[in-house]
Amino acid sequence: KHYLHIIHIFFSSNPSLIFSMSSSHPGHFQWLSLFFFIIAQIIHTSQGDVGTTAQYSPPYLPSACYGNDPSQFPSSNLFAAAGDGIWDNGASCGRQYLVRCISATQPGTCIPDQTIQIRIVDHAPSLNSVPSATGTTMVLSQTAFGTIANSTAMLINIEFEQV
């Protein structure tokens, strides 16, 4: 979509180019426009941010967001602890993200076409159990991690988007 904006600006700033293309070869401008539109759609497949995630196991309580309240966890057990990059001084508590595995060091780690919705319930540096890797964008619960990737992996690359 950004490419379409650039194309629009280019043609807007060069109206003589549009006129010369449309008058000398009327169909070429439409085909060129269609070509750029298709290329922009193919190139722009990512809707979210890219980061890394690890996994952690119980005990999950107490959490930095909600203390000892067990109702903080979704019934699906799809939750996570926010890394420093998305923690936002605790404002991330309760935020929900769509998360999918996009790559890992070991091929075949990601479960294809699997996206989950998680809820932030904790701050990664203050977890009660040690995550499989530190310094990540977020740390997923065991259930959440195992839903999008092979649970034996220590660290995966993810695409995530706040919903």
PDB file of C-alpha atoms in Angstrom:
ATOM      1  CA  LYS A   1       0.000   0.000   0.000  1.00  0.00           C
ATOM      2  CA  HIS A   2       2.965   2.246   0.597  1.00  0.00           C
ATOM      3  CA  TYR A   3       4.084   1.497  -2.950  1.00  0.00           C
ATOM      4  CA  LEU A   4       0.746   2.667  -4.298  1.00  0.00           C
ATOM      5  CA  HIS A   5       1.203   5.954  -2.457  1.00  0.00           C
ATOM      6  CA  ILE A   6       4.673   6.377  -3.969  1.00  0.00           C
ATOM      7  CA  ILE A   7       3.340   5.601  -7.456  1.00  0.00           C
ATOM      8  CA  HIS A   8       0.520   8.092  -6.935  1.00  0.00           C
ATOM      9  CA  ILE A   9       2.985  10.786  -5.848  1.00  0.00           C
ATOM     10  CA  PHE A  10       5.259  10.004  -8.809  1.00  0.00           C
ATOM     11  CA  PHE A  11       2.489  10.292 -11.366  1.00  0.00           C
ATOM     12  CA  SER A  12       0.956  13.299  -9.585  1.00  0.00           C
ATOM     13  CA  SER A  13       4.242  15.158  -9.756  1.00  0.00           C
ATOM     14  CA  ASN A  14       4.710  14.225 -13.433  1.00  0.00           C
ATOM     15  CA  PRO A  15       1.337  14.904 -15.098  1.00  0.00           C
ATOM     16  CA  SER A  16       3.009  15.217 -18.494  1.00  0.00           C
ATOM     17  CA  LEU A  17       4.110  11.579 -18.167  1.00  0.00           C
ATOM     18  CA  ILE A  18       0.520  10.484 -17.644  1.00  0.00           C
ATOM     19  CA  PHE A  19      -0.641  12.555 -20.606  1.00  0.00           C
ATOM     20  CA  SER A  20       2.109  11.284 -22.910  1.00  0.00           C
ATOM     21  CA  MET A  21       1.483   7.666 -21.856  1.00  0.00           C
ATOM     22  CA  SER A  22      -2.260   7.932 -22.268  1.00  0.00           C
ATOM     23  CA  SER A  23      -2.202   9.808 -25.579  1.00  0.00           C
ATOM     24  CA  SER A  24       0.468   7.758 -27.350  1.00  0.00           C
ATOM     25  CA  HIS A  25      -0.541   4.335 -25.999  1.00  0.00           C
ATOM     26  CA  PRO A  26      -3.892   4.550 -24.198  1.00  0.00           C
ATOM     27  CA  GLY A  27      -3.891   0.978 -22.882  1.00  0.00           C
ATOM     28  CA  HIS A  28      -0.327   1.003 -21.560  1.00  0.00           C
ATOM     29  CA  PHE A  29      -1.078   3.285 -18.607  1.00  0.00           C
ATOM     30  CA  GLN A  30      -3.885   1.027 -17.371  1.00  0.00           C
ATOM     31  CA  TRP A  31      -1.674  -2.071 -17.685  1.00  0.00           C
ATOM     32  CA  LEU A  32       1.203  -0.302 -15.949  1.00  0.00           C
ATOM     33  CA  SER A  33      -1.091   0.770 -13.113  1.00  0.00           C
ATOM     34  CA  LEU A  34      -2.442  -2.765 -12.763  1.00  0.00           C
ATOM     35  CA  PHE A  35       1.106  -4.155 -12.783  1.00  0.00           C
ATOM     36  CA  PHE A  36       2.242  -1.836  -9.956  1.00  0.00           C
ATOM     37  CA  PHE A  37      -0.895  -2.600  -7.943  1.00  0.00           C
ATOM     38  CA  ILE A  38      -0.309  -6.358  -8.187  1.00  0.00           C
ATOM     39  CA  ILE A  39       3.376  -6.015  -7.293  1.00  0.00           C
ATOM     40  CA  ALA A  40       2.472  -3.870  -4.263  1.00  0.00           C
ATOM     41  CA  GLN A  41       0.008  -6.499  -3.041  1.00  0.00           C
ATOM     42  CA  ILE A  42       2.541  -9.304  -3.445  1.00  0.00           C
ATOM     43  CA  ILE A  43       5.350  -7.440  -1.703  1.00  0.00           C
ATOM     44  CA  HIS A  44       3.233  -6.160   1.192  1.00  0.00           C
ATOM     45  CA  THR A  45       2.223  -9.418   2.899  1.00  0.00           C
ATOM     46  CA  SER A  46       3.188  -8.525   6.468  1.00  0.00           C
ATOM     47  CA  GLN A  47       0.638  -6.697   8.592  1.00  0.00           C
ATOM     48  CA  GLY A  48       2.433  -6.693  11.934  1.00  0.00           C
ATOM     49  CA  ASP A  49       5.776  -6.307  13.625  1.00  0.00           C
ATOM     50  CA  VAL A  50       8.507  -8.926  13.710  1.00  0.00           C
ATOM     51  CA  GLY A  51      10.145 -10.112  16.913  1.00  0.00           C
ATOM     52  CA  THR A  52      11.246 -13.151  18.873  1.00  0.00           C
ATOM     53  CA  THR A  53       9.603 -15.307  21.481  1.00  0.00           C
ATOM     54  CA  ALA A  54      10.537 -17.983  23.946  1.00  0.00           C
ATOM     55  CA  GLN A  55       8.318 -20.090  26.204  1.00  0.00           C
ATOM     56  CA  TYR A  56       7.862 -20.468  29.934  1.00  0.00           C
ATOM     57  CA  SER A  57       6.195 -23.016  32.170  1.00  0.00           C
ATOM     58  CA  PRO A  58       4.332 -22.863  35.499  1.00  0.00           C
ATOM     59  CA  PRO A  59       4.244 -21.435  38.064  1.00  0.00           C
ATOM     60  CA  TYR A  60       2.535 -18.527  36.317  1.00  0.00           C
ATOM     61  CA  LEU A  61       1.461 -16.778  39.555  1.00  0.00           C
ATOM     62  CA  PRO A  62       1.965 -14.164  40.797  1.00  0.00           C
ATOM     63  CA  SER A  63       2.178 -12.040  37.671  1.00  0.00           C
ATOM     64  CA  ALA A  64       3.350  -8.440  37.297  1.00  0.00           C
ATOM     65  CA  CYS A  65      -0.011  -7.452  35.833  1.00  0.00           C
ATOM     66  CA  TYR A  66      -2.608  -9.035  38.092  1.00  0.00           C
ATOM     67  CA  GLY A  67      -0.809 -10.552  41.069  1.00  0.00           C
ATOM     68  CA  ASN A  68      -2.330 -13.813  42.325  1.00  0.00           C
ATOM     69  CA  ASP A  69      -5.671 -13.488  40.502  1.00  0.00           C
ATOM     70  CA  PRO A  70      -6.159 -16.766  38.574  1.00  0.00           C
ATOM     71  CA  SER A  71      -8.937 -15.227  36.454  1.00  0.00           C
ATOM     72  CA  GLN A  72      -6.292 -13.244  34.539  1.00  0.00           C
ATOM     73  CA  PHE A  73      -5.538 -16.261  32.352  1.00  0.00           C
ATOM     74  CA  PRO A  74      -7.702 -16.955  29.300  1.00  0.00           C
ATOM     75  CA  SER A  75      -9.386 -20.360  29.412  1.00  0.00           C
ATOM     76  CA  SER A  76      -7.449 -21.309  26.274  1.00  0.00           C
ATOM     77  CA  ASN A  77      -4.141 -20.779  28.166  1.00  0.00           C
ATOM     78  CA  LEU A  78      -2.955 -18.612  25.273  1.00  0.00           C
ATOM     79  CA  PHE A  79      -1.126 -15.869  27.154  1.00  0.00           C
ATOM     80  CA  ALA A  80       2.282 -14.257  27.328  1.00  0.00           C
ATOM     81  CA  ALA A  81       4.678 -12.083  29.248  1.00  0.00           C
ATOM     82  CA  ALA A  82       5.727  -8.855  27.538  1.00  0.00           C
ATOM     83  CA  GLY A  83       9.390  -8.183  26.901  1.00  0.00           C
ATOM     84  CA  ASP A  84      10.809  -4.749  27.652  1.00  0.00           C
ATOM     85  CA  GLY A  85      10.178  -3.570  24.079  1.00  0.00           C
ATOM     86  CA  ILE A  86       6.386  -3.871  24.392  1.00  0.00           C
ATOM     87  CA  TRP A  87       5.987  -3.653  28.185  1.00  0.00           C
ATOM     88  CA  ASP A  88       5.241   0.100  28.106  1.00  0.00           C
ATOM     89  CA  ASN A  89       5.531   0.538  31.909  1.00  0.00           C
ATOM     90  CA  GLY A  90       2.766  -1.996  32.452  1.00  0.00           C
ATOM     91  CA  ALA A  91       0.342  -0.461  29.954  1.00  0.00           C
ATOM     92  CA  SER A  92       0.627  -3.666  27.910  1.00  0.00           C
ATOM     93  CA  CYS A  93      -1.200  -5.643  30.624  1.00  0.00           C
ATOM     94  CA  GLY A  94      -4.352  -7.065  29.086  1.00  0.00           C
ATOM     95  CA  ARG A  95      -3.378  -6.171  25.524  1.00  0.00           C
ATOM     96  CA  GLN A  96      -4.060  -8.861  22.989  1.00  0.00           C
ATOM     97  CA  TYR A  97      -1.898  -9.795  20.035  1.00  0.00           C
ATOM     98  CA  LEU A  98      -2.183 -12.049  17.031  1.00  0.00           C
ATOM     99  CA  VAL A  99       1.021 -14.079  16.896  1.00  0.00           C
ATOM    100  CA  ARG A 100       2.400 -16.486  14.309  1.00  0.00           C
ATOM    101  CA  CYS A 101       5.719 -18.267  13.942  1.00  0.00           C
ATOM    102  CA  ILE A 102       7.608 -17.144  10.842  1.00  0.00           C
ATOM    103  CA  SER A 103      10.991 -18.896  11.235  1.00  0.00           C
ATOM    104  CA  ALA A 104      13.434 -20.614  13.545  1.00  0.00           C
ATOM    105  CA  THR A 105      17.002 -21.863  13.408  1.00  0.00           C
ATOM    106  CA  GLN A 106      15.754 -25.416  12.876  1.00  0.00           C
ATOM    107  CA  PRO A 107      13.703 -25.861   9.664  1.00  0.00           C
ATOM    108  CA  GLY A 108      10.220 -27.256  10.203  1.00  0.00           C
ATOM    109  CA  THR A 109       9.861 -25.728  13.673  1.00  0.00           C
ATOM    110  CA  CYS A 110       6.919 -23.459  12.795  1.00  0.00           C
ATOM    111  CA  ILE A 111       3.455 -24.912  12.415  1.00  0.00           C
ATOM    112  CA  PRO A 112       2.327 -23.561   9.018  1.00  0.00           C
ATOM    113  CA  ASP A 113      -0.704 -21.247   8.778  1.00  0.00           C
ATOM    114  CA  GLN A 114      -1.195 -21.203  12.558  1.00  0.00           C
ATOM    115  CA  THR A 115      -1.996 -17.849  14.189  1.00  0.00           C
ATOM    116  CA  ILE A 116      -3.034 -17.464  17.817  1.00  0.00           C
ATOM    117  CA  GLN A 117      -4.468 -14.612  19.855  1.00  0.00           C
ATOM    118  CA  ILE A 118      -2.689 -14.141  23.162  1.00  0.00           C
ATOM    119  CA  ARG A 119      -3.202 -11.856  26.154  1.00  0.00           C
ATOM    120  CA  ILE A 120      -0.353 -10.129  27.999  1.00  0.00           C
ATOM    121  CA  VAL A 121      -0.471 -11.063  31.699  1.00  0.00           C
ATOM    122  CA  ASP A 122       3.101 -10.554  32.901  1.00  0.00           C
ATOM    123  CA  HIS A 123       6.457  -8.822  32.381  1.00  0.00           C
ATOM    124  CA  ALA A 124       9.146 -11.161  30.999  1.00  0.00           C
ATOM    125  CA  PRO A 125      12.042 -10.008  33.242  1.00  0.00           C
ATOM    126  CA  SER A 126       9.984 -10.675  36.388  1.00  0.00           C
ATOM    127  CA  LEU A 127       8.735 -14.204  35.586  1.00  0.00           C
ATOM    128  CA  ASN A 128       8.642 -16.789  38.362  1.00  0.00           C
ATOM    129  CA  SER A 129      10.009 -19.507  36.064  1.00  0.00           C
ATOM    130  CA  VAL A 130      12.995 -19.229  33.743  1.00  0.00           C
ATOM    131  CA  PRO A 131      12.045 -18.752  30.077  1.00  0.00           C
ATOM    132  CA  SER A 132      13.713 -20.855  27.380  1.00  0.00           C
ATOM    133  CA  ALA A 133      15.501 -17.681  26.141  1.00  0.00           C
ATOM    134  CA  THR A 134      15.886 -14.136  27.453  1.00  0.00           C
ATOM    135  CA  GLY A 135      15.728 -10.724  25.800  1.00  0.00           C
ATOM    136  CA  THR A 136      12.781 -11.625  23.583  1.00  0.00           C
ATOM    137  CA  THR A 137       9.853  -9.517  22.420  1.00  0.00           C
ATOM    138  CA  MET A 138       7.505 -11.712  24.442  1.00  0.00           C
ATOM    139  CA  VAL A 139       7.516 -15.034  26.262  1.00  0.00           C
ATOM    140  CA  LEU A 140       4.588 -17.328  25.485  1.00  0.00           C
ATOM    141  CA  SER A 141       2.957 -19.819  27.822  1.00  0.00           C
ATOM    142  CA  GLN A 142       3.808 -23.441  27.015  1.00  0.00           C
ATOM    143  CA  THR A 143       0.375 -23.940  25.473  1.00  0.00           C
ATOM    144  CA  ALA A 144       0.629 -20.836  23.294  1.00  0.00           C
ATOM    145  CA  PHE A 145       4.158 -21.664  22.116  1.00  0.00           C
ATOM    146  CA  GLY A 146       3.263 -25.286  21.336  1.00  0.00           C
ATOM    147  CA  THR A 147       0.291 -24.154  19.270  1.00  0.00           C
ATOM    148  CA  ILE A 148       2.433 -22.230  16.752  1.00  0.00           C
ATOM    149  CA  ALA A 149       5.768 -24.092  16.921  1.00  0.00           C
ATOM    150  CA  ASN A 150       7.455 -27.315  17.905  1.00  0.00           C
ATOM    151  CA  SER A 151       7.547 -27.190  21.711  1.00  0.00           C
ATOM    152  CA  THR A 152      11.151 -28.428  21.812  1.00  0.00           C
ATOM    153  CA  ALA A 153      12.372 -25.163  20.229  1.00  0.00           C
ATOM    154  CA  MET A 154      14.007 -22.639  22.527  1.00  0.00           C
ATOM    155  CA  LEU A 155      13.421 -19.510  20.452  1.00  0.00           C
ATOM    156  CA  ILE A 156      11.390 -18.611  17.356  1.00  0.00           C
ATOM    157  CA  ASN A 157      10.888 -15.563  15.177  1.00  0.00           C
ATOM    158  CA  ILE A 158       7.347 -14.259  15.163  1.00  0.00           C
ATOM    159  CA  GLU A 159       5.094 -11.792  13.461  1.00  0.00           C
ATOM    160  CA  PHE A 160       2.755 -10.086  15.922  1.00  0.00           C
ATOM    161  CA  GLU A 161       0.024  -7.490  15.706  1.00  0.00           C
ATOM    162  CA  GLN A 162      -1.973  -5.841  18.460  1.00  0.00           C
ATOM    163  CA  VAL A 163      -5.736  -6.378  18.126  1.00  0.00           C
TER     164      VAL A 163
END
